[in-house]
């Protein structure tokens, strides 16, 4: 594989609204990010993806953009953005912004003009179609609930929105729209961005027949996933996008796409792929249900392991996936993947060790490095997220009691990851001097960065050690480029694999259970590089692992 500048980096996602508020309005801001660049540098971060800060009504927290060329005043100013880029550069930190171009906000001037004249030039910037006998053109369900079509007042026409009705889909079939998008991207890249995280990108190619599919819920609608599978895929658009923008700047891009076809993976992340990398969501989607969040199921440690291994195998020699355990759309990884009641510091470090030692590009989500957990929201009123509120209704309509519905939402709500960053044990976790826009997780008195910074055995220190290992001159080659091979595959509740580099071999062992275990041993142990426990007992023919013990060992293979 040809080596690229970003292969050996460690990336970090910031959700600005919840990162750090510097002016007391309860909303995190760009100055908050500037203030914490040293914290990120010290952690070992090289690439920072910032979730959207463009002008937005914040119906979907900035994923509804009303002006791509300006910063929303709640987050700061363009001067702040320029300063952030300068300050990041001084520290060798590369900044990515979020590219949200499947849709814009209904407040964007293009859409406002389209509403005034649906048959005019700007009407063609969107998907506007006539209804069928007073009903929407077809039965597609939006991701956030209800029909994906919204009537245009005073007409018999509807516009398409795969997400909220305030997020009209942009018509990528129209070359003018594509040109506008490329111009905007290049404008930002000229400013000095390193690249983008690319939002919801599989959705840009629609099945242009706009026809009904068999209903999959009692509402008579059908998930857009079905339509996307029939659409032929966004390949042609993505090839042009890359050529007209990213290629010209050697930009780094991380695509967000669910439900791509596996045979298309090389087109996305292969040598000349549309993107540098895409996120691996396979463990996030596992356990999901067509019916809704209330019907989701927790996956077992063995399922988690098998999913990770599979992705390692299919990407071998082809490209890099971006590895995550959570992001702003998912619950906290430690709450999701660890069995209930076992979310201890050791177990958190175990998950971290696995994620950071897999082949791929690690993306740490803010707060993950201190082991932030899901939040017990007292009522549905304490949840802000549009998606969670819809899923609550779906659960109630399916017959769940209010308590059951809240439980399900609490488990999977996107707001779990959006509660303010826990900087310290001070009021509001040190996030704001005002009233935080979303409740602070009450566990901030026990879980916060301030305390963990000074503790050698904190989750934060563990992440730092893992990052240092990845970046060390000695082990970089094997951690970044080493091949992957699963070992001890017949064992239950064990994640165990080799990373084999040109000169070195690492063995990663993660005992995914609270009980200790003994494994047969036949290799020569050269060095214990990472250990989340005080000791490791290796004998001539056995190795002992305590419950949730995770180690990275340098070994000598005969
Ligand atoms: C992506 C974003 C999510 C947003 C959606 C619509 O999935 O990550 O937060 O709601 O796209 O833009
Ligand atoms: Ca603020």
CSV table of N, CA and C in Angstrom, one decimal, residues 289-439:
chain,number,residue,atom,x,y,z
A,289,UNK,N,-32.7,-2.9,14.9
A,289,UNK,CA,-34.0,-3.5,14.5
A,289,UNK,C,-34.8,-2.5,13.6
A,290,UNK,N,-35.4,-3.1,12.5
A,290,UNK,CA,-36.2,-2.3,11.7
A,290,UNK,C,-37.3,-1.6,12.4
A,291,UNK,N,-37.7,-2.2,13.5
A,291,UNK,CA,-38.9,-1.7,14.2
A,291,UNK,C,-38.6,-0.3,15.0
A,292,UNK,N,-37.4,-0.2,15.4
A,292,UNK,CA,-37.0,1.0,16.1
A,292,UNK,C,-36.1,0.7,17.2
A,293,UNK,N,-35.6,1.8,17.9
A,293,UNK,CA,-34.6,1.6,19.0
A,293,UNK,C,-35.2,0.7,20.1
A,294,UNK,N,-36.5,0.8,20.4
A,294,UNK,CA,-37.0,0.0,21.5
A,294,UNK,C,-36.8,-1.5,21.3
A,295,UNK,N,-36.6,-1.9,20.0
A,295,UNK,CA,-36.4,-3.3,19.7
A,295,UNK,C,-34.9,-3.7,19.5
A,296,UNK,N,-34.0,-2.8,19.8
A,296,UNK,CA,-32.6,-3.1,19.6
A,296,UNK,C,-32.1,-4.1,20.7
A,297,UNK,N,-31.0,-4.7,20.4
A,297,UNK,CA,-30.5,-5.7,21.4
A,297,UNK,C,-29.0,-5.4,21.6
A,298,UNK,N,-28.6,-5.7,22.8
A,298,UNK,CA,-27.2,-5.5,23.2
A,298,UNK,C,-26.4,-6.6,22.6
A,299,UNK,N,-25.3,-6.3,22.0
A,299,UNK,CA,-24.5,-7.4,21.4
A,299,UNK,C,-23.5,-8.0,22.5
A,300,UNK,N,-23.2,-9.3,22.3
A,300,UNK,CA,-22.4,-10.0,23.3
A,300,UNK,C,-20.9,-9.7,23.0
A,301,UNK,N,-20.0,-9.9,23.9
A,301,UNK,CA,-18.6,-9.7,23.7
A,301,UNK,C,-18.1,-10.5,22.4
A,302,UNK,N,-18.6,-11.8,22.3
A,302,UNK,CA,-18.2,-12.6,21.1
A,302,UNK,C,-18.7,-12.0,19.8
A,303,UNK,N,-19.9,-11.5,19.8
A,303,UNK,CA,-20.4,-10.8,18.6
A,303,UNK,C,-19.5,-9.6,18.3
A,304,UNK,N,-19.2,-8.8,19.3
A,304,UNK,CA,-18.4,-7.6,19.1
A,304,UNK,C,-17.1,-8.0,18.5
A,305,UNK,N,-16.5,-9.0,19.1
A,305,UNK,CA,-15.2,-9.5,18.5
A,305,UNK,C,-15.3,-9.9,17.1
A,306,UNK,N,-16.3,-10.8,16.8
A,306,UNK,CA,-16.4,-11.3,15.4
A,306,UNK,C,-16.6,-10.2,14.4
A,307,UNK,N,-17.4,-9.2,14.8
A,307,UNK,CA,-17.6,-8.0,13.9
A,307,UNK,C,-16.3,-7.3,13.6
A,308,UNK,N,-15.6,-7.0,14.7
A,308,UNK,CA,-14.3,-6.3,14.5
A,308,UNK,C,-13.3,-7.1,13.6
A,309,UNK,N,-13.3,-8.4,13.8
A,309,UNK,CA,-12.3,-9.3,13.0
A,309,UNK,C,-12.7,-9.3,11.6
A,310,UNK,N,-14.0,-9.3,11.3
A,310,UNK,CA,-14.5,-9.4,9.9
A,310,UNK,C,-14.0,-8.2,9.2
A,311,UNK,N,-14.2,-7.0,9.8
A,311,UNK,CA,-13.8,-5.8,9.1
A,311,UNK,C,-12.2,-5.8,8.9
A,312,UNK,N,-11.5,-6.3,9.9
A,312,UNK,CA,-10.1,-6.3,9.7
A,312,UNK,C,-9.7,-7.2,8.5
A,313,UNK,N,-10.4,-8.3,8.3
A,313,UNK,CA,-10.1,-9.2,7.2
A,313,UNK,C,-10.5,-8.5,5.9
A,314,UNK,N,-11.6,-7.9,5.8
A,314,UNK,CA,-12.0,-7.4,4.5
A,314,UNK,C,-11.2,-6.2,4.0
A,315,UNK,N,-10.6,-5.5,5.0
A,315,UNK,CA,-9.8,-4.3,4.6
A,315,UNK,C,-8.3,-4.6,4.4
A,316,UNK,N,-7.9,-5.7,4.8
A,316,UNK,CA,-6.5,-6.1,4.8
A,316,UNK,C,-5.9,-5.8,3.4
A,317,UNK,N,-4.8,-5.1,3.4
A,317,UNK,CA,-4.1,-4.8,2.1
A,317,UNK,C,-4.9,-3.8,1.2
A,318,UNK,N,-6.1,-3.5,1.6
A,318,UNK,CA,-6.9,-2.6,0.7
A,318,UNK,C,-6.9,-1.2,1.1
A,319,UNK,N,-7.2,-1.0,2.4
A,319,UNK,CA,-7.2,0.4,2.9
A,319,UNK,C,-7.5,0.4,4.4
A,320,UNK,N,-7.7,1.6,4.9
A,320,UNK,CA,-8.0,1.8,6.3
A,320,UNK,C,-9.4,2.2,6.7
A,321,UNK,N,-10.0,1.5,7.6
A,321,UNK,CA,-11.2,2.0,8.2
A,321,UNK,C,-10.9,3.0,9.3
A,322,UNK,N,-11.9,3.9,9.6
A,322,UNK,CA,-11.7,4.7,10.8
A,322,UNK,C,-12.4,4.0,11.9
A,323,UNK,N,-11.7,3.7,12.9
A,323,UNK,CA,-12.2,2.9,14.0
A,323,UNK,C,-12.8,3.8,15.1
A,324,UNK,N,-13.9,3.5,15.6
A,324,UNK,CA,-14.6,4.2,16.7
A,324,UNK,C,-15.2,3.3,17.7
A,325,UNK,N,-15.5,3.8,18.8
A,325,UNK,CA,-16.5,3.1,19.7
A,325,UNK,C,-17.8,3.9,19.9
A,326,UNK,N,-17.7,5.2,19.5
A,326,UNK,CA,-18.9,6.1,19.7
A,326,UNK,C,-18.7,7.3,18.8
A,327,UNK,N,-19.7,8.1,18.7
A,327,UNK,CA,-19.6,9.4,18.1
A,327,UNK,C,-20.9,10.2,18.5
A,328,UNK,N,-21.1,11.4,17.9
A,328,UNK,CA,-22.2,12.2,18.4
A,328,UNK,C,-23.6,11.6,18.0
A,329,UNK,N,-23.6,10.5,17.3
A,329,UNK,CA,-24.9,9.9,16.9
A,329,UNK,C,-25.2,8.6,17.6
A,330,UNK,N,-24.3,8.3,18.5
A,330,UNK,CA,-24.3,6.9,19.1
A,330,UNK,C,-24.3,7.1,20.7
A,331,UNK,N,-24.7,6.1,21.4
A,331,UNK,CA,-24.5,6.1,22.8
A,331,UNK,C,-23.0,6.0,23.2
A,332,UNK,N,-22.7,6.1,24.4
A,332,UNK,CA,-21.3,5.9,24.8
A,332,UNK,C,-20.9,4.5,24.7
A,333,UNK,N,-19.7,4.2,24.0
A,333,UNK,CA,-19.2,2.9,23.8
A,333,UNK,C,-19.1,2.0,25.0
A,334,UNK,N,-18.6,2.6,26.1
A,334,UNK,CA,-18.4,1.8,27.3
A,334,UNK,C,-19.8,1.4,27.9
A,335,UNK,N,-20.8,2.2,27.7
A,335,UNK,CA,-22.1,1.8,28.2
A,335,UNK,C,-22.8,0.8,27.3
A,336,UNK,N,-22.4,0.9,26.0
A,336,UNK,CA,-23.0,0.0,25.0
A,336,UNK,C,-22.4,-1.4,24.9
A,337,UNK,N,-21.1,-1.5,24.9
A,337,UNK,CA,-20.5,-2.7,24.7
A,337,UNK,C,-20.1,-3.5,25.9
A,338,UNK,N,-20.0,-2.9,27.0
A,338,UNK,CA,-19.6,-3.6,28.3
A,338,UNK,C,-20.9,-4.1,28.9
A,339,UNK,N,-20.9,-5.4,29.4
A,339,UNK,CA,-22.1,-5.9,30.0
A,339,UNK,C,-22.6,-5.0,31.2
A,340,UNK,N,-23.9,-5.0,31.4
A,340,UNK,CA,-24.5,-4.1,32.4
A,340,UNK,C,-23.8,-4.4,33.8
A,341,UNK,N,-23.5,-3.3,34.5
A,341,UNK,CA,-22.9,-3.5,35.8
A,341,UNK,C,-21.4,-3.7,35.8
A,342,UNK,N,-20.8,-3.8,34.6
A,342,UNK,CA,-19.3,-4.1,34.5
A,342,UNK,C,-18.5,-3.0,33.8
A,343,UNK,N,-19.1,-1.8,33.9
A,343,UNK,CA,-18.5,-0.6,33.3
A,343,UNK,C,-17.4,0.0,34.2
A,344,UNK,N,-16.4,-0.8,34.5
A,344,UNK,CA,-15.3,-0.3,35.4
A,344,UNK,C,-14.2,0.3,34.6
A,345,UNK,N,-13.3,0.9,35.4
A,345,UNK,CA,-12.1,1.6,34.7
A,345,UNK,C,-11.3,0.6,33.9
A,346,UNK,N,-11.1,-0.6,34.5
A,346,UNK,CA,-10.4,-1.7,33.8
A,346,UNK,C,-11.0,-2.0,32.5
A,347,UNK,N,-12.4,-2.2,32.6
A,347,UNK,CA,-13.1,-2.6,31.4
A,347,UNK,C,-13.0,-1.5,30.3
A,348,UNK,N,-13.1,-0.3,30.7
A,348,UNK,CA,-13.0,0.8,29.8
A,348,UNK,C,-11.6,0.8,29.1
A,349,UNK,N,-10.6,0.6,29.9
A,349,UNK,CA,-9.3,0.5,29.3
A,349,UNK,C,-9.1,-0.7,28.4
A,350,UNK,N,-9.8,-1.7,28.7
A,350,UNK,CA,-9.8,-2.9,27.8
A,350,UNK,C,-10.3,-2.5,26.4
A,351,UNK,N,-11.5,-1.9,26.4
A,351,UNK,CA,-12.1,-1.5,25.1
A,351,UNK,C,-11.2,-0.5,24.4
A,352,UNK,N,-10.6,0.4,25.1
A,352,UNK,CA,-9.7,1.3,24.5
A,352,UNK,C,-8.5,0.6,23.8
A,353,UNK,N,-7.9,-0.4,24.5
A,353,UNK,CA,-6.8,-1.1,24.0
A,353,UNK,C,-7.1,-1.8,22.7
A,354,UNK,N,-8.3,-2.4,22.7
A,354,UNK,CA,-8.7,-3.1,21.5
A,354,UNK,C,-8.8,-2.1,20.3
A,355,UNK,N,-9.6,-1.1,20.6
A,355,UNK,CA,-9.8,-0.1,19.5
A,355,UNK,C,-8.6,0.5,19.0
A,356,UNK,N,-7.7,0.9,19.9
A,356,UNK,CA,-6.4,1.6,19.5
A,356,UNK,C,-5.4,0.7,18.8
A,357,UNK,N,-5.5,-0.7,19.0
A,357,UNK,CA,-4.5,-1.6,18.5
A,357,UNK,C,-5.0,-2.3,17.2
A,358,UNK,N,-6.3,-2.1,16.8
A,358,UNK,CA,-6.7,-2.7,15.6
A,358,UNK,C,-6.0,-1.9,14.4
A,359,UNK,N,-6.0,-2.6,13.3
A,359,UNK,CA,-5.5,-1.9,12.1
A,359,UNK,C,-6.6,-0.9,11.7
A,360,UNK,N,-6.2,0.3,11.4
A,360,UNK,CA,-7.1,1.4,11.0
A,360,UNK,C,-6.7,2.7,11.6
A,361,UNK,N,-7.6,3.7,11.4
A,361,UNK,CA,-7.3,5.0,11.9
A,361,UNK,C,-8.2,5.3,13.1
A,362,UNK,N,-7.6,5.5,14.3
A,362,UNK,CA,-8.5,5.7,15.4
A,362,UNK,C,-9.1,7.1,15.5
A,363,UNK,N,-10.4,7.2,15.7
A,363,UNK,CA,-11.1,8.4,15.9
A,363,UNK,C,-11.7,8.4,17.3
A,364,UNK,N,-11.1,9.2,18.2
A,364,UNK,CA,-11.6,9.2,19.6
A,364,UNK,C,-12.6,10.3,19.6
A,365,UNK,N,-13.7,10.0,20.3
A,365,UNK,CA,-14.8,11.1,20.4
A,365,UNK,C,-14.7,11.8,21.7
A,366,UNK,N,-14.9,13.1,21.8
A,366,UNK,CA,-14.7,13.8,23.0
A,366,UNK,C,-15.3,13.2,24.2
A,367,UNK,N,-14.5,13.0,25.2
A,367,UNK,CA,-15.0,12.4,26.5
A,367,UNK,C,-14.7,10.9,26.6
A,368,UNK,N,-14.5,10.3,25.4
A,368,UNK,CA,-14.2,8.9,25.4
A,368,UNK,C,-12.9,8.6,26.1
A,369,UNK,N,-12.0,9.6,26.0
A,369,UNK,CA,-10.6,9.4,26.6
A,369,UNK,C,-10.7,9.5,28.1
A,370,UNK,N,-11.8,10.0,28.7
A,370,UNK,CA,-11.9,9.9,30.1
A,370,UNK,C,-12.9,8.9,30.6
A,371,UNK,N,-13.4,8.2,29.6
A,371,UNK,CA,-14.4,7.1,30.0
A,371,UNK,C,-15.8,7.7,30.3
A,372,UNK,N,-16.2,8.7,29.7
A,372,UNK,CA,-17.6,9.2,29.9
A,372,UNK,C,-18.6,8.1,29.5
A,373,UNK,N,-19.7,8.1,30.3
A,373,UNK,CA,-20.7,7.1,30.1
A,373,UNK,C,-22.1,7.7,29.6
A,374,UNK,N,-23.0,6.8,29.3
A,374,UNK,CA,-24.4,7.2,29.1
A,374,UNK,C,-24.9,8.0,30.3
A,375,UNK,N,-26.0,8.7,30.0
A,375,UNK,CA,-26.5,9.6,31.1
A,375,UNK,C,-27.9,9.1,31.4
A,376,UNK,N,-28.3,9.1,32.7
A,376,UNK,CA,-29.6,8.7,33.1
A,376,UNK,C,-30.5,9.9,33.0
A,377,UNK,N,-31.2,10.1,31.9
A,377,UNK,CA,-32.1,11.3,31.7
A,377,UNK,C,-33.3,11.1,32.5
A,378,UNK,N,-33.7,12.0,33.4
A,378,UNK,CA,-34.8,11.8,34.2
A,378,UNK,C,-36.2,11.7,33.5
A,379,UNK,N,-36.3,12.4,32.4
A,379,UNK,CA,-37.5,12.3,31.6
A,379,UNK,C,-37.2,12.7,30.1
A,380,UNK,N,-38.2,12.4,29.3
A,380,UNK,CA,-38.0,12.7,27.9
A,380,UNK,C,-37.8,14.2,27.6
A,381,UNK,N,-38.3,15.0,28.5
A,381,UNK,CA,-38.2,16.4,28.4
A,381,UNK,C,-36.7,16.8,28.6
A,382,UNK,N,-35.9,16.0,29.2
A,382,UNK,CA,-34.5,16.3,29.3
A,382,UNK,C,-33.6,16.0,28.1
A,383,UNK,N,-34.3,15.4,27.1
A,383,UNK,CA,-33.6,15.0,25.9
A,383,UNK,C,-34.0,16.0,24.8
A,384,UNK,N,-33.0,16.4,24.1
A,384,UNK,CA,-33.2,17.5,23.1
A,384,UNK,C,-33.3,16.9,21.7
A,385,UNK,N,-32.5,15.8,21.4
A,385,UNK,CA,-32.3,15.3,20.1
A,385,UNK,C,-33.6,14.9,19.4
A,386,UNK,N,-33.7,15.4,18.2
A,386,UNK,CA,-34.9,15.2,17.3
A,386,UNK,C,-35.1,13.8,17.0
A,387,UNK,N,-34.0,13.0,16.8
A,387,UNK,CA,-34.1,11.6,16.5
A,387,UNK,C,-34.6,10.8,17.7
A,388,UNK,N,-34.1,11.2,18.9
A,388,UNK,CA,-34.5,10.4,20.1
A,388,UNK,C,-36.0,10.7,20.4
A,389,UNK,N,-36.4,11.9,20.2
A,389,UNK,CA,-37.8,12.2,20.5
A,389,UNK,C,-38.7,11.4,19.6
A,390,UNK,N,-38.3,11.3,18.3
A,390,UNK,CA,-39.1,10.5,17.4
A,390,UNK,C,-39.1,9.0,17.8
A,391,UNK,N,-38.0,8.5,18.1
A,391,UNK,CA,-37.9,7.1,18.5
A,391,UNK,C,-38.7,6.8,19.8
A,392,UNK,N,-38.8,7.8,20.7
A,392,UNK,CA,-39.6,7.7,21.9
A,392,UNK,C,-41.1,7.5,21.4
A,393,UNK,N,-41.6,8.3,20.5
A,393,UNK,CA,-42.9,8.1,20.0
A,393,UNK,C,-43.1,6.8,19.3
A,394,UNK,N,-42.2,6.4,18.5
A,394,UNK,CA,-42.2,5.0,17.9
A,394,UNK,C,-42.4,4.0,18.9
A,395,UNK,N,-41.7,4.1,20.0
A,395,UNK,CA,-41.7,3.0,21.1
A,395,UNK,C,-43.1,3.1,21.8
A,396,UNK,N,-43.6,4.3,22.1
A,396,UNK,CA,-44.9,4.4,22.7
A,396,UNK,C,-46.0,3.8,21.8
A,397,UNK,N,-45.9,4.2,20.5
A,397,UNK,CA,-46.9,3.7,19.6
A,397,UNK,C,-46.9,2.2,19.4
A,398,UNK,N,-45.7,1.6,19.6
A,398,UNK,CA,-45.6,0.2,19.4
A,398,UNK,C,-46.1,-0.5,20.7
A,399,UNK,N,-46.6,0.2,21.7
A,399,UNK,CA,-47.1,-0.4,22.9
A,399,UNK,C,-46.2,-0.4,24.1
A,400,UNK,N,-45.1,0.2,24.0
A,400,UNK,CA,-44.2,0.3,25.2
A,400,UNK,C,-44.8,1.3,26.2
A,401,UNK,N,-44.6,1.0,27.5
A,401,UNK,CA,-45.1,2.0,28.5
A,401,UNK,C,-44.1,3.2,28.4
A,402,UNK,N,-44.5,4.3,29.1
A,402,UNK,CA,-43.6,5.4,29.0
A,402,UNK,C,-42.2,5.1,29.6
A,403,UNK,N,-42.3,4.3,30.7
A,403,UNK,CA,-41.0,4.0,31.4
A,403,UNK,C,-40.1,3.1,30.4
A,404,UNK,N,-40.8,2.1,29.8
A,404,UNK,CA,-40.0,1.3,28.9
A,404,UNK,C,-39.4,2.1,27.7
A,405,UNK,N,-40.3,3.0,27.2
A,405,UNK,CA,-39.8,3.8,26.1
A,405,UNK,C,-38.6,4.7,26.5
A,406,UNK,N,-38.7,5.3,27.7
A,406,UNK,CA,-37.6,6.1,28.1
A,406,UNK,C,-36.4,5.3,28.3
A,407,UNK,N,-36.5,4.1,28.9
A,407,UNK,CA,-35.4,3.2,29.1
A,407,UNK,C,-34.6,2.9,27.7
A,408,UNK,N,-35.4,2.7,26.7
A,408,UNK,CA,-34.8,2.4,25.4
A,408,UNK,C,-34.1,3.6,24.8
A,409,UNK,N,-34.8,4.8,25.0
A,409,UNK,CA,-34.2,6.0,24.5
A,409,UNK,C,-32.9,6.3,25.3
A,410,UNK,N,-33.0,6.1,26.6
A,410,UNK,CA,-31.8,6.4,27.4
A,410,UNK,C,-30.6,5.5,27.0
A,411,UNK,N,-30.9,4.3,26.5
A,411,UNK,CA,-29.9,3.4,26.1
A,411,UNK,C,-29.2,3.8,24.8
A,412,UNK,N,-30.0,4.3,23.9
A,412,UNK,CA,-29.5,4.6,22.5
A,412,UNK,C,-29.5,6.0,22.1
A,413,UNK,N,-30.0,6.9,22.9
A,413,UNK,CA,-30.1,8.3,22.5
A,413,UNK,C,-28.8,8.9,22.1
A,414,UNK,N,-28.9,9.7,21.1
A,414,UNK,CA,-27.7,10.4,20.6
A,414,UNK,C,-27.3,11.5,21.6
A,415,UNK,N,-28.2,11.9,22.5
A,415,UNK,CA,-27.8,12.8,23.5
A,415,UNK,C,-26.8,12.3,24.6
A,416,UNK,N,-26.7,11.0,24.7
A,416,UNK,CA,-25.8,10.4,25.6
A,416,UNK,C,-24.4,10.9,25.4
A,417,UNK,N,-24.1,11.1,24.1
A,417,UNK,CA,-22.7,11.5,23.7
A,417,UNK,C,-22.7,13.0,23.6
A,418,UNK,N,-23.8,13.7,23.8
A,418,UNK,CA,-23.8,15.1,23.6
A,418,UNK,C,-23.9,15.9,24.9
A,419,UNK,N,-24.0,15.2,26.0
A,419,UNK,CA,-23.9,15.9,27.3
A,419,UNK,C,-22.5,16.6,27.4
A,420,UNK,N,-22.5,17.7,28.1
A,420,UNK,CA,-21.3,18.5,28.1
A,420,UNK,C,-20.0,17.7,28.6
A,421,UNK,N,-18.9,18.1,28.0
A,421,UNK,CA,-17.6,17.5,28.4
A,421,UNK,C,-17.4,17.7,29.9
A,422,UNK,N,-16.9,16.7,30.5
A,422,UNK,CA,-16.7,16.8,32.0
A,422,UNK,C,-15.2,17.1,32.2
A,423,UNK,N,-15.0,18.4,32.3
A,423,UNK,CA,-13.6,18.9,32.5
A,423,UNK,C,-13.1,18.8,34.0
A,424,UNK,N,-14.1,19.1,34.9
A,424,UNK,CA,-13.6,19.1,36.3
A,424,UNK,C,-14.8,18.7,37.2
A,425,UNK,N,-14.5,18.7,38.5
A,425,UNK,CA,-15.5,18.4,39.5
A,425,UNK,C,-16.3,19.7,39.9
A,426,UNK,N,-15.9,20.8,39.3
A,426,UNK,CA,-16.6,22.0,39.6
A,426,UNK,C,-18.0,22.1,39.0
A,427,UNK,N,-18.8,23.1,39.4
A,427,UNK,CA,-20.2,23.2,38.9
A,427,UNK,C,-20.2,23.1,37.4
A,428,UNK,N,-21.3,22.4,36.9
A,428,UNK,CA,-21.5,22.1,35.5
A,428,UNK,C,-20.2,21.5,34.9
A,429,UNK,N,-19.5,20.7,35.6
A,429,UNK,CA,-18.3,20.0,35.2
A,429,UNK,C,-17.3,20.9,34.5
A,430,UNK,N,-17.3,22.2,34.9
A,430,UNK,CA,-16.4,23.1,34.3
A,430,UNK,C,-16.6,23.5,32.9
A,431,UNK,N,-17.8,23.0,32.3
A,431,UNK,CA,-18.1,23.3,30.9
A,431,UNK,C,-18.5,24.7,30.7
A,432,UNK,N,-19.3,25.3,31.6
A,432,UNK,CA,-19.9,26.6,31.4
A,432,UNK,C,-20.1,27.3,32.8
A,433,UNK,N,-20.0,28.6,32.7
A,433,UNK,CA,-20.4,29.3,34.0
A,433,UNK,C,-21.9,29.7,33.9
A,434,UNK,N,-22.5,29.4,32.8
A,434,UNK,CA,-24.0,29.6,32.7
A,434,UNK,C,-24.8,28.4,32.8
A,435,UNK,N,-25.9,28.3,32.1
A,435,UNK,CA,-26.8,27.1,32.2
A,435,UNK,C,-26.5,26.3,31.0
A,436,UNK,N,-26.0,25.1,31.1
A,436,UNK,CA,-25.7,24.2,30.0
A,436,UNK,C,-26.9,23.9,29.1
A,437,UNK,N,-26.7,23.9,27.8
A,437,UNK,CA,-27.8,23.7,26.8
A,437,UNK,C,-28.5,22.3,27.0
A,438,UNK,N,-27.7,21.4,27.5
A,438,UNK,CA,-28.1,20.0,27.7
A,438,UNK,C,-27.6,19.6,29.1
A,439,UNK,N,-28.4,18.8,29.8
A,439,UNK,CA,-27.9,18.5,31.2
A,439,UNK,C,-26.5,17.9,31.2
